[in-house]
mmCIF file of C-alpha atoms and ligand atoms in Angstrom:
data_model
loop_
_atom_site.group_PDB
_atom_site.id
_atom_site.type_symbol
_atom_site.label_atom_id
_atom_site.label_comp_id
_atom_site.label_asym_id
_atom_site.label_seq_id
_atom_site.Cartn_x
_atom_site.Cartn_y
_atom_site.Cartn_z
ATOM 1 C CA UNK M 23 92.164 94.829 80.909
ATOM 2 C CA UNK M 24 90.095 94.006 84.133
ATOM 3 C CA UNK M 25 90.548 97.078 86.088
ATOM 4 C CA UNK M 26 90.619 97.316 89.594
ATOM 5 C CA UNK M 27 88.575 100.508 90.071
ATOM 6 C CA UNK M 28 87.268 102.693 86.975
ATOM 7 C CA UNK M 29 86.038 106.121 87.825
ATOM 8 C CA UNK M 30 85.821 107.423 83.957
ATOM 9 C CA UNK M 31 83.688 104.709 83.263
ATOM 10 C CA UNK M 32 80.850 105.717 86.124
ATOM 11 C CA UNK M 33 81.409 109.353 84.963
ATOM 12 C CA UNK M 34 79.988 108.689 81.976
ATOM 13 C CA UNK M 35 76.635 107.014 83.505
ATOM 14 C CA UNK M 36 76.165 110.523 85.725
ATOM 15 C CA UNK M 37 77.572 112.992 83.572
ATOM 16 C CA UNK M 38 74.693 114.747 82.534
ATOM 17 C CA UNK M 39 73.881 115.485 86.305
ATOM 18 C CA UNK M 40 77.725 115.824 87.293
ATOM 19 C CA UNK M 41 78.095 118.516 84.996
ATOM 20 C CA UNK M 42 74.713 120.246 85.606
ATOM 21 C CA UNK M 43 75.816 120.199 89.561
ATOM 22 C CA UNK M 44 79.515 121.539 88.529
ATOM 23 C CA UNK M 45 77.837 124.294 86.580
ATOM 24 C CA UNK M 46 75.097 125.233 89.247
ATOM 25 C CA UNK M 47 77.648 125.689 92.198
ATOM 26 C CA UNK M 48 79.886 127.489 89.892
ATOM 27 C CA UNK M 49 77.067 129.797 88.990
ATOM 28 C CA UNK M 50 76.083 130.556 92.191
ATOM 29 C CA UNK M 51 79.424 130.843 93.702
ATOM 30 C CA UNK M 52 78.750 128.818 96.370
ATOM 31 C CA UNK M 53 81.912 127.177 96.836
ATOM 32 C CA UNK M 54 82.386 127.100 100.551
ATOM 33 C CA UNK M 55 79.308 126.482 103.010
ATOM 34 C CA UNK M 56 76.030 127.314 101.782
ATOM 35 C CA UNK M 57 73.012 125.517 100.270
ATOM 36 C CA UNK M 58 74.971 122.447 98.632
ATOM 37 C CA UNK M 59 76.456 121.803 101.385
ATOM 38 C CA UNK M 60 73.689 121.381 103.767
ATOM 39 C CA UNK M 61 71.459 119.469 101.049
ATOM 40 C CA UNK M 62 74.320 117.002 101.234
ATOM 41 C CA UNK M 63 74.876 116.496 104.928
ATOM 42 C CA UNK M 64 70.830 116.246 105.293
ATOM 43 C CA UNK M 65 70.850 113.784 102.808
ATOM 44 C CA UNK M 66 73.769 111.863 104.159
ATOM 45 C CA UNK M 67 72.489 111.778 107.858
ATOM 46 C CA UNK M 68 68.734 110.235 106.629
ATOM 47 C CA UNK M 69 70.950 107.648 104.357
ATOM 48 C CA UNK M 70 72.900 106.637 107.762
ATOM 49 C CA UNK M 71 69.793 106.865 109.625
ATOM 50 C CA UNK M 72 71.523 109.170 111.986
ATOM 51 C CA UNK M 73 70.368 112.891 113.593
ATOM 52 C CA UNK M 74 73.778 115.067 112.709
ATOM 53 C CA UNK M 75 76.078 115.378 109.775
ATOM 54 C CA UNK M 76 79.145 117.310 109.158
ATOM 55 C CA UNK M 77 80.662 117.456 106.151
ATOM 56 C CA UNK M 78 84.792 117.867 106.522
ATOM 57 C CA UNK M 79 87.853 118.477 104.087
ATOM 58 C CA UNK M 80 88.951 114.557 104.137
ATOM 59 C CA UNK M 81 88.249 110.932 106.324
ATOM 60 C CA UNK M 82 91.545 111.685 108.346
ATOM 61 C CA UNK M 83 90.339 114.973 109.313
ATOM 62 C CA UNK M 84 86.901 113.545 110.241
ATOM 63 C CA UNK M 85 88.778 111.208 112.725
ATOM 64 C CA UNK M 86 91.140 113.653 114.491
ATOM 65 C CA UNK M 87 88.241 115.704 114.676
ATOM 66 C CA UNK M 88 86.041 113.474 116.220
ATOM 67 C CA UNK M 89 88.694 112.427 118.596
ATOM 68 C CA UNK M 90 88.995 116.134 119.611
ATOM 69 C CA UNK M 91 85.566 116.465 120.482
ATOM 70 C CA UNK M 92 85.836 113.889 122.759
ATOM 71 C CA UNK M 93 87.749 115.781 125.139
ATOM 72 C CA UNK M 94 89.679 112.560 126.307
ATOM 73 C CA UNK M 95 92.411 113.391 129.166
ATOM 74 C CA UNK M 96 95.734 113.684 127.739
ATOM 75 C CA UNK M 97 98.040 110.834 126.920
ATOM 76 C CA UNK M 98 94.562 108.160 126.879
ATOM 77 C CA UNK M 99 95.132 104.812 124.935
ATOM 78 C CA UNK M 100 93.135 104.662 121.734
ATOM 79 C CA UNK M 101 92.937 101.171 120.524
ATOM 80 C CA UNK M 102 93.371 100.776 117.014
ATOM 81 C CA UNK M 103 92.738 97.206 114.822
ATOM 82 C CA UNK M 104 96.800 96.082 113.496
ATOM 83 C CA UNK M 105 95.134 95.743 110.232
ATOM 84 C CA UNK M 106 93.886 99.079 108.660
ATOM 85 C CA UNK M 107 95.177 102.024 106.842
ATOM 86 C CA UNK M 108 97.741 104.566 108.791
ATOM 87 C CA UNK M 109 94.593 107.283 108.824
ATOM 88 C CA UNK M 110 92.689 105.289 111.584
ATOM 89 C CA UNK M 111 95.634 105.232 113.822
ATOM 90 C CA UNK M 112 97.360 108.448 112.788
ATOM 91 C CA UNK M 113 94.529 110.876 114.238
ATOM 92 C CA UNK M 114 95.036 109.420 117.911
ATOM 93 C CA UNK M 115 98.528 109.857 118.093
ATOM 94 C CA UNK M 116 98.102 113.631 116.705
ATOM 95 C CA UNK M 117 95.366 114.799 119.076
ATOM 96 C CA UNK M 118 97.767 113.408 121.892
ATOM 97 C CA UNK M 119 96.757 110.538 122.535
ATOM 98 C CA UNK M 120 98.706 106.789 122.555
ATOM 99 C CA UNK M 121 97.921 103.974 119.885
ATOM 100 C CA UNK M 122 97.656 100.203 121.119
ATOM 101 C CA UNK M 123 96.768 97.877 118.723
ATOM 102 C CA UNK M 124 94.525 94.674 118.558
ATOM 103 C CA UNK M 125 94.983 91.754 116.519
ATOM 104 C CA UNK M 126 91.746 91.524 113.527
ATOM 105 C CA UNK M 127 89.564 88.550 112.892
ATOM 106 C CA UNK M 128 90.975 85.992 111.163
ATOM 107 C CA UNK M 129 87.418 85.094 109.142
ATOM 108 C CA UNK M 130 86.081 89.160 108.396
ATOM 109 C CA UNK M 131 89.308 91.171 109.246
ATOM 110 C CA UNK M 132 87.721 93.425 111.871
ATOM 111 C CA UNK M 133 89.160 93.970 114.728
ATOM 112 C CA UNK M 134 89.073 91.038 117.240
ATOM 113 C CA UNK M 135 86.830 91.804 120.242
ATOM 114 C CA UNK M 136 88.839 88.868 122.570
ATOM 115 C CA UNK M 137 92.276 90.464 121.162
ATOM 116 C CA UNK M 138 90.872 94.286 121.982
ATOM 117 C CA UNK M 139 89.814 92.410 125.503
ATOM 118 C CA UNK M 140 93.435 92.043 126.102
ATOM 119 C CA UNK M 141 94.777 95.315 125.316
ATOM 120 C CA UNK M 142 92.491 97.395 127.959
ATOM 121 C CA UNK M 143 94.052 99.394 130.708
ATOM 122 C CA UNK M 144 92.999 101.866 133.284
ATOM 123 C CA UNK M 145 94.361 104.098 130.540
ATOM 124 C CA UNK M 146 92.145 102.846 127.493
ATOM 125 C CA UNK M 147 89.513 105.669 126.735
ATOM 126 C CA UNK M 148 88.417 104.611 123.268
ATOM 127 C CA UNK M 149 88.117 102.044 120.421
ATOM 128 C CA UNK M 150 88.014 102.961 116.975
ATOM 129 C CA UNK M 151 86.239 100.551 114.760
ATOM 130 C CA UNK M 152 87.044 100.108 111.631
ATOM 131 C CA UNK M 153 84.388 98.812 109.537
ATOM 132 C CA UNK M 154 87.556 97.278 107.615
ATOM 133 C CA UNK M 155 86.553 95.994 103.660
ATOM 134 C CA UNK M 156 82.981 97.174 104.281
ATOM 135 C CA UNK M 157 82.598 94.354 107.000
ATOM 136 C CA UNK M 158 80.970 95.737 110.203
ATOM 137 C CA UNK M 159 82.638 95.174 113.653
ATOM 138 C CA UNK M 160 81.097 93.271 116.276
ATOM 139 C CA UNK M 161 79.333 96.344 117.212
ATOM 140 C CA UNK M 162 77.342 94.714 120.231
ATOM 141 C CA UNK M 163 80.297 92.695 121.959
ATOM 142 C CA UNK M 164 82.209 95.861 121.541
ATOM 143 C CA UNK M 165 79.106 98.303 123.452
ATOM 144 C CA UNK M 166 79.898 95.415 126.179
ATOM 145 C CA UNK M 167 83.425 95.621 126.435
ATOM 146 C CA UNK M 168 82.639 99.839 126.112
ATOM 147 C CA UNK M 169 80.301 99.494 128.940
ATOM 148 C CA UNK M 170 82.548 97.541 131.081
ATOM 149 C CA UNK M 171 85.608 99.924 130.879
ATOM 150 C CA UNK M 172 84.153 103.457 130.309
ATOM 151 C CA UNK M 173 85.074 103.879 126.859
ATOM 152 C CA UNK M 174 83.937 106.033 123.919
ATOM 153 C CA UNK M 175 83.635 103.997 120.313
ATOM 154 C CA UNK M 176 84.399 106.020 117.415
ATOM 155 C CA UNK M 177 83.198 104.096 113.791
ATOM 156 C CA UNK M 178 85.810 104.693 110.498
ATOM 157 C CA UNK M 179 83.493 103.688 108.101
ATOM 158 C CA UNK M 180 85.679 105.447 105.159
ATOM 159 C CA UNK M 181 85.228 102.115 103.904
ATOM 160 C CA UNK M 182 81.710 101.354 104.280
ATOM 161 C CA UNK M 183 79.131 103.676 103.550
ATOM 162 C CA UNK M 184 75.625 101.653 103.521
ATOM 163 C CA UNK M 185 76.831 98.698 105.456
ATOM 164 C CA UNK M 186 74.761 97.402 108.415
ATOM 165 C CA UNK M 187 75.223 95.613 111.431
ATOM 166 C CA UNK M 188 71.991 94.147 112.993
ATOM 167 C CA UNK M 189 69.716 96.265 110.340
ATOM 168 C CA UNK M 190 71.973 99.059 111.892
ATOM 169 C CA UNK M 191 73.717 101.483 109.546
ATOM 170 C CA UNK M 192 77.683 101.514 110.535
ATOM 171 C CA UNK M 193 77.817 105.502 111.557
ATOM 172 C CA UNK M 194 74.504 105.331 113.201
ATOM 173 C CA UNK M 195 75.959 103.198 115.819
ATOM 174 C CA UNK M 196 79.275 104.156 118.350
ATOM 175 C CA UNK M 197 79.517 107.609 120.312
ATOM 176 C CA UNK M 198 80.526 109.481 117.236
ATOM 177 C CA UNK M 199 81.507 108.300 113.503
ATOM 178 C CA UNK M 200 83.747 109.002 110.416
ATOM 179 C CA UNK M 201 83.200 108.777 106.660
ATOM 180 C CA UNK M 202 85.891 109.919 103.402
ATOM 181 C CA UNK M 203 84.890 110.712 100.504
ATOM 182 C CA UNK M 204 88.293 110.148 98.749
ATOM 183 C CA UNK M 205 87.433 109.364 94.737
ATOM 184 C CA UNK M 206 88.119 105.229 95.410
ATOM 185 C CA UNK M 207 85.638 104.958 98.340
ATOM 186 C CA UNK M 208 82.177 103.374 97.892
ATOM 187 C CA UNK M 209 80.775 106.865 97.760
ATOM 188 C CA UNK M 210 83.759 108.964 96.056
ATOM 189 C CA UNK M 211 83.989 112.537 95.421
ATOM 190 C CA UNK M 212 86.456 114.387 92.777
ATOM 191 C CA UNK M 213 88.672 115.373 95.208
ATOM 192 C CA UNK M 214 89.258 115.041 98.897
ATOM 193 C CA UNK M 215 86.004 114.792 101.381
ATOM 194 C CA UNK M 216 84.720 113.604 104.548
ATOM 195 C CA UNK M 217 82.451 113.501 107.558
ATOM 196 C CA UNK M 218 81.604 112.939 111.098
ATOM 197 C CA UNK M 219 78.196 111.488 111.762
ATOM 198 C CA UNK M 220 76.272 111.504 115.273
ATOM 199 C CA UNK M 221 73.447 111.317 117.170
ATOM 200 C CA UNK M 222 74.440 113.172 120.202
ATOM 201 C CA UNK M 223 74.055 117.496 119.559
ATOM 202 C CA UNK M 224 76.828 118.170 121.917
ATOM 203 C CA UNK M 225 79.489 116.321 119.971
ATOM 204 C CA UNK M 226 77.995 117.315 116.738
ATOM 205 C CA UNK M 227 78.272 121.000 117.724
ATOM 206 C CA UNK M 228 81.763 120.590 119.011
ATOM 207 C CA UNK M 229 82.666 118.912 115.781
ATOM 208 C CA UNK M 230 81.187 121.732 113.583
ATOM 209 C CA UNK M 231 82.813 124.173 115.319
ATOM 210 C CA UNK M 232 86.213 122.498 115.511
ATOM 211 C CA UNK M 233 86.249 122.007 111.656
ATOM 212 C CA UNK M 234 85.200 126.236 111.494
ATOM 213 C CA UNK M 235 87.728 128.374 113.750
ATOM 214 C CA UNK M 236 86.311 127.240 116.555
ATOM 215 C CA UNK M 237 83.125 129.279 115.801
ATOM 216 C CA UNK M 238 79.601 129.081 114.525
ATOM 217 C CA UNK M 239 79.059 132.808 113.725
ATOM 218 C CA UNK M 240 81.507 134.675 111.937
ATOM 219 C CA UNK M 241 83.826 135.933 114.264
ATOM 220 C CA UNK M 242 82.452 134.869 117.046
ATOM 221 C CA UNK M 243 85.360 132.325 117.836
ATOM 222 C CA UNK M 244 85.093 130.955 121.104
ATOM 223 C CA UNK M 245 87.886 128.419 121.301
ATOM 224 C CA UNK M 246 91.029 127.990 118.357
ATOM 225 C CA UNK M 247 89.587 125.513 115.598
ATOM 226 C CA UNK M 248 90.683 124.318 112.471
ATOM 227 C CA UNK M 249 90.094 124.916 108.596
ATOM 228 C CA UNK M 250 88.658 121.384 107.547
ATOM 229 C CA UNK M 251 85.042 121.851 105.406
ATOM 230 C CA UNK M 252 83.715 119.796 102.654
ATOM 231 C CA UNK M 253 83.593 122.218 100.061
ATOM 232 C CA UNK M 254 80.349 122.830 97.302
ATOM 233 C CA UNK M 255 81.344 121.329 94.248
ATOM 234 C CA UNK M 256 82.448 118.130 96.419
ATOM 235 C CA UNK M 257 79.154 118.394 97.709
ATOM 236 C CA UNK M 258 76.998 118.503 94.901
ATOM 237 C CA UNK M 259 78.783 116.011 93.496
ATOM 238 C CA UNK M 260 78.266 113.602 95.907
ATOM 239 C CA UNK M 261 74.486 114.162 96.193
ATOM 240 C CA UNK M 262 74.492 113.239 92.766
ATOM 241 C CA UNK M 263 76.213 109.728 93.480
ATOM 242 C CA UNK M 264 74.593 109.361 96.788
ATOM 243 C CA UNK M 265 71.467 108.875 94.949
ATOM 244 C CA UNK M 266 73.040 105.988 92.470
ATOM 245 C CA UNK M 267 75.004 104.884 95.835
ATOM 246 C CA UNK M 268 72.190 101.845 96.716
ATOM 247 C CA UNK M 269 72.101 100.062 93.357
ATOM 248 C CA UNK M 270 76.083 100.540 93.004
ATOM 249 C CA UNK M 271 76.336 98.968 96.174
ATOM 250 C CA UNK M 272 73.462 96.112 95.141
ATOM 251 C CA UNK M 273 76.287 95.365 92.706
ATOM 252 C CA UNK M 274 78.914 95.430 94.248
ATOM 253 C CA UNK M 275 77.725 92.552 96.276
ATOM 254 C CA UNK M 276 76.312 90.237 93.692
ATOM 255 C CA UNK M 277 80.061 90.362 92.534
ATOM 256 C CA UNK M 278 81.325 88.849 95.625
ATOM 257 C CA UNK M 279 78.881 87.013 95.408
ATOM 258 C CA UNK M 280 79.747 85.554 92.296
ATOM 259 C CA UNK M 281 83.272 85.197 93.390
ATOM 260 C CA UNK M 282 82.125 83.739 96.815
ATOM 261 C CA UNK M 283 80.253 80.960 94.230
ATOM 262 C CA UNK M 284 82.793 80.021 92.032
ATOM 263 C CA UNK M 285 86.217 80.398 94.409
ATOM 264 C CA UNK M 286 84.777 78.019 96.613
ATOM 265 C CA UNK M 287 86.410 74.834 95.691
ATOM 266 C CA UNK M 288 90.102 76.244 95.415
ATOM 267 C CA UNK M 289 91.275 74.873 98.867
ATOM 268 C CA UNK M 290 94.345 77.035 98.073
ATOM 269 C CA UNK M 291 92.561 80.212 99.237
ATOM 270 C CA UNK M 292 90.532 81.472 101.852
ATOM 271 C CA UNK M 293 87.907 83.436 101.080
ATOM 272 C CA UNK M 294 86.306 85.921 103.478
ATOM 273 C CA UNK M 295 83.577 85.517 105.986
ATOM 274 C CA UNK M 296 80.523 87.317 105.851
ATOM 275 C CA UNK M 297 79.133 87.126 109.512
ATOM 276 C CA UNK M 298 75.650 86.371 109.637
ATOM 277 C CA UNK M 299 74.733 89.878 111.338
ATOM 278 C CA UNK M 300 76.707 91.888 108.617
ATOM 279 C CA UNK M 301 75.753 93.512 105.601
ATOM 280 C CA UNK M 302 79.023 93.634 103.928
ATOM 281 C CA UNK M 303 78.914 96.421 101.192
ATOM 282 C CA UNK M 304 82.579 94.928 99.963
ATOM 283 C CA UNK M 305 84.507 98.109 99.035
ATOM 284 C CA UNK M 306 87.488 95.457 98.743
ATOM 285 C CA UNK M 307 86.670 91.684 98.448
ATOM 286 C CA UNK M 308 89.885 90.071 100.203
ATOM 287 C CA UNK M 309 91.440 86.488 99.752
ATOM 288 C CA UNK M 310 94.166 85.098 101.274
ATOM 289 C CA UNK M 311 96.869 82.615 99.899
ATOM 290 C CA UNK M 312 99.958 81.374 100.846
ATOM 291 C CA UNK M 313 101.113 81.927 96.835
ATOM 292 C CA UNK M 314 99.583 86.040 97.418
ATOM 293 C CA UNK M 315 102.585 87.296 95.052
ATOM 294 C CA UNK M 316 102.800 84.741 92.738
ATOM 295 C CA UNK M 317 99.063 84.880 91.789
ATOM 296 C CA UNK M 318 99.077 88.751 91.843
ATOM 297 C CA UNK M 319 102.246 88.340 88.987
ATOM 298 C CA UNK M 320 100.198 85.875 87.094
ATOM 299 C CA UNK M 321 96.945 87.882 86.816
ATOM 300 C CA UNK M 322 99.102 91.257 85.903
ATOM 301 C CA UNK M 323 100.485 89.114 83.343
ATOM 302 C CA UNK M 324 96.482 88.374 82.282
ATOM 303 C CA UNK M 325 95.970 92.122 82.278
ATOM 304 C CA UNK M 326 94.120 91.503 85.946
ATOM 305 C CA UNK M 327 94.205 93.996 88.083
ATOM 306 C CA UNK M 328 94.681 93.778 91.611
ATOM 307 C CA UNK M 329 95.689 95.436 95.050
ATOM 308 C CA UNK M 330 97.228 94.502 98.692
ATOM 309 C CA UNK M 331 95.468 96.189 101.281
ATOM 310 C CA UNK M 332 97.432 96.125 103.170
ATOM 311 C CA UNK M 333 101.245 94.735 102.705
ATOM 312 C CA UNK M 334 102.530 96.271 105.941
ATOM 313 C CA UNK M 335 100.140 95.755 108.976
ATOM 314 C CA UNK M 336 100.282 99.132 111.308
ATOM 315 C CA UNK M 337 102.771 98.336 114.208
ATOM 316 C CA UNK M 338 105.727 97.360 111.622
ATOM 317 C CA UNK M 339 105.274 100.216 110.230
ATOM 318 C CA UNK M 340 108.332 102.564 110.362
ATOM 319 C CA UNK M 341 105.894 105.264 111.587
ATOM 320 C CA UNK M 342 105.019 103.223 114.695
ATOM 321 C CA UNK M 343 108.762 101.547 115.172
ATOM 322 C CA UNK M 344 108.715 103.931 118.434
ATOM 323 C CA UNK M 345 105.140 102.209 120.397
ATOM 324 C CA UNK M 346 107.420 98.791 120.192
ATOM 325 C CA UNK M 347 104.501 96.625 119.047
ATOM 326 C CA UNK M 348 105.775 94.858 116.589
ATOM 327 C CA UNK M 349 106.645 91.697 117.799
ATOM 328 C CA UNK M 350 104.682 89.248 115.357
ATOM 329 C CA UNK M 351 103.309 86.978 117.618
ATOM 330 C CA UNK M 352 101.208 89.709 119.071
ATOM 331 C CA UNK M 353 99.101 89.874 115.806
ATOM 332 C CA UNK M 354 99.331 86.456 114.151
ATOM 333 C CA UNK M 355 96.395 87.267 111.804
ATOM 334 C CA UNK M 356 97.356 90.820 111.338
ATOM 335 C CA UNK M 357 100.949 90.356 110.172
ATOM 336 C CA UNK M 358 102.193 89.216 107.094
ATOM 337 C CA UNK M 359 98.743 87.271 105.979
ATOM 338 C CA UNK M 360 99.257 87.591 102.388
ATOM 339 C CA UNK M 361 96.077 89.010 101.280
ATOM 340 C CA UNK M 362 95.030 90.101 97.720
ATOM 341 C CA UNK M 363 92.346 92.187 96.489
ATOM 342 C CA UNK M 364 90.188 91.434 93.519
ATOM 343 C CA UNK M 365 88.506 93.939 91.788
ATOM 344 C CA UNK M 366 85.242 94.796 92.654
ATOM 345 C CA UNK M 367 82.724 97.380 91.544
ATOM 346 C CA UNK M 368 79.741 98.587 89.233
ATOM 347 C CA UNK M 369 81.881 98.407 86.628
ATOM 348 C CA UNK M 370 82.638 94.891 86.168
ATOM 349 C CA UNK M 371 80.561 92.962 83.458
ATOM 350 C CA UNK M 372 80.095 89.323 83.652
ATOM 351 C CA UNK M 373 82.718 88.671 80.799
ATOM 352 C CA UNK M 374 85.222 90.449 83.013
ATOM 353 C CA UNK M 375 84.405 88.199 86.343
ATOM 354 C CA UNK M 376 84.350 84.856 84.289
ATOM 355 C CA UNK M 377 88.120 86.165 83.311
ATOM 356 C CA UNK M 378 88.795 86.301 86.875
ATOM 357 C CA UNK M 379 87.311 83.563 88.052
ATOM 358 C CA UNK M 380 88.994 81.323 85.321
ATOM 359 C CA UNK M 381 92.696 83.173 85.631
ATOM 360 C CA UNK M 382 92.514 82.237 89.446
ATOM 361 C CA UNK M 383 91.399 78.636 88.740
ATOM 362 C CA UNK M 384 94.355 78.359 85.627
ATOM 363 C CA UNK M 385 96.908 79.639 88.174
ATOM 364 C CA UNK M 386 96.100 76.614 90.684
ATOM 365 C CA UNK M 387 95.589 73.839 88.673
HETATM 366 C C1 LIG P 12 90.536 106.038 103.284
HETATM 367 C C2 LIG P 12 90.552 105.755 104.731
HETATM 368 C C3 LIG P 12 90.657 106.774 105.697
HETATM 369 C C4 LIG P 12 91.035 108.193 105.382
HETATM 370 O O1 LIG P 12 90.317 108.849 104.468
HETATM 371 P P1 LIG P 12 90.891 110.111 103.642
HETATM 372 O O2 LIG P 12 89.650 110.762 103.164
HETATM 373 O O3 LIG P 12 91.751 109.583 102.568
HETATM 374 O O4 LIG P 12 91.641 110.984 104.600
HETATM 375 C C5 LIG P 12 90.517 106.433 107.016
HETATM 376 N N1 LIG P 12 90.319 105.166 107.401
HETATM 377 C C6 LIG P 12 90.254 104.152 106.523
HETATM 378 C C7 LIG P 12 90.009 102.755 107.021
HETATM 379 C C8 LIG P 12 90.377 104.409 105.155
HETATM 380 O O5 LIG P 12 90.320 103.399 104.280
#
């Protein structure tokens, strides 16, 4: 079996420092705040090269969060990239807020700065970039278009911890940014996590307190807040991966690499585009093909695994039926492009690639 993602098997590479940072926050009971805690949100600001860093219950928390400290006037237009998970467009609508969507990239899948272009009204107050696949957005073009029409850009790098634009770490770059730690992301916990990264004090204070009762002392609550904290085990845990994080990602890379190499000649799939500006840290590496179900079927059948991130692009989604955007030829390379993810990690061995590589090739010959 190649699998797709295998958590037990990087366990066992950490364990003896997993289970010494289990056992130390259990013996010091410091489950919720405390030293762990900060040790981890340090550490995570210097690897994002960024001043503040708040460590949150889960990536869709960091989001609504961020958009909260905002402050954008009611009823603003967030625009969202058509191609992403539900989380990035979910927050907006719950802090009040209305989702318009943009068309991605046809090459990297990011959203499409000429599509966002088009979606702008007096209304627009924000962008959120997703830093879709580990690809960075266009993060210059879209400071422009920022610059042009007042807005704020918030980053959802839940998918793209360590990726770069320009020499730039992603969260180190918009007005405010957003990170999960969910177990399958580049930098996983055991459990649910997240965070908001910044470099401006106001919004990093605002965020803090939103995710703490509104307070920063104990009960001295100045406005209502919320209960979302990263908690200490998650915590410790993660400073333990975050230090593995850079050669997990080195490998991660020489994977697609190797699939960038030897899928080149099948003119029966696209592969993705890594812009020339981007370090892609590839926490999915994406094709697309016409025959997308077919070839999944075929590789199950080769004990392959594989994923579809994501069958249903945001406006058909059920959830979104009501903003009326899902007339097809508004996002021709959002809807319905067939994509398939192959697996991709630091815990694929060259055997397991050369199966992949040769399964793909066998399926269109
Ligand atoms: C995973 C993900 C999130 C949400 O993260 P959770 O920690 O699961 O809440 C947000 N945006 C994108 C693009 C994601 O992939």
């Amino acid at each position: 079996m190649v699998k797709f993602l295998d958590l037990a098997a990087q366990y066992q590479t950490i364990q003896q420092d997993i289970d010494t940072a289990i056992h130390d926050v259990i013996a010091k009971s410091a489950f919720i705040g405390g030293e762990y805690v900060s040790k981890f949100e340090q550490e995570f600001a210097d690897y994002c090269n960024v001043e503040h860093c708040i460590g949150v219950a889960n990536g869709t928390d960091a989001i609504e969060i961020a958009i909260e400290a905002l402050n954008l006037p009611q009823g603003s237009e967030i625009i969202v990239p058509a191609n992403s998970f539900i989380a990035s467009s979910e927050a907006a609508t719950r802090q009040g807020h209305r989702v318009v969507f943009a068309d991605c990239d046809p090459q990297s899948y990011v959203i499409s700065i000429e599509d966002a272009k088009k979606r702008i009204t007096p209304k627009t107050k924000a962008i959120i970039a997703v830093h879709l696949y580990g690809h960075p957005c266009d993060m210059d073009a879209l400071q422009t278009l920022a610059d042009q029409h007042g807005l704020c850009i918030i980053e959802d790098c839940a998918q793209s911890h360590g990726a770069e634009y320009k020499g730039k770490k992603v969260g180190s770059i918009g007005d405010i940014a957003t990170f999960s730690f969910y177990p399958g992301k580049n930098l996983g916990a055991y459990g649910d996590g997240g965070a908001i990264t910044t470099n401006n004090p106001e919004l990093a204070k605002k965020c803090r307190m939103i995710a703490n009762h509104g307070r920063i002392a104990k009960y001295d609550h100045e406005f209502e807040g919320r209960n979302s904290r990263l908690d200490g085990l998650q915590a410790a845990i993660l400073s333990v991966k975050l230090k593995h994080l850079p050669a997990w990602t080195e490998k991660r890379i020489a994977v697609a690499d190797y699939y960038l190499a030897n899928l080149k000649d099948i003119q029966q799939i696209t592969l993705p585009v890594r812009q020339n500006w981007a370090r892609q840290v590839y926490h999915l590496f994406v094709i697309r093909t016409a025959k997308r179900d077919e070839l999944k079927a075929f590789l199950t059948e080769k004990g392959i695994q594989t994923g579809i991130h994501y069958p249903i692009s945001l406006p058909k989604l059920k959830a979104y039926n009501h903003t009326k955007q899902a007339n097809e030829n508004m996002f021709a390379n959002s809807s319905d492009i067939k994509l398939l993810s192959l697996p991709i990690g630091e815990h694929l061995n060259e055997q397991e690639l050369n199966r992949v590589v040769t399964a793909i090739k066998e399926f269109f010959e």
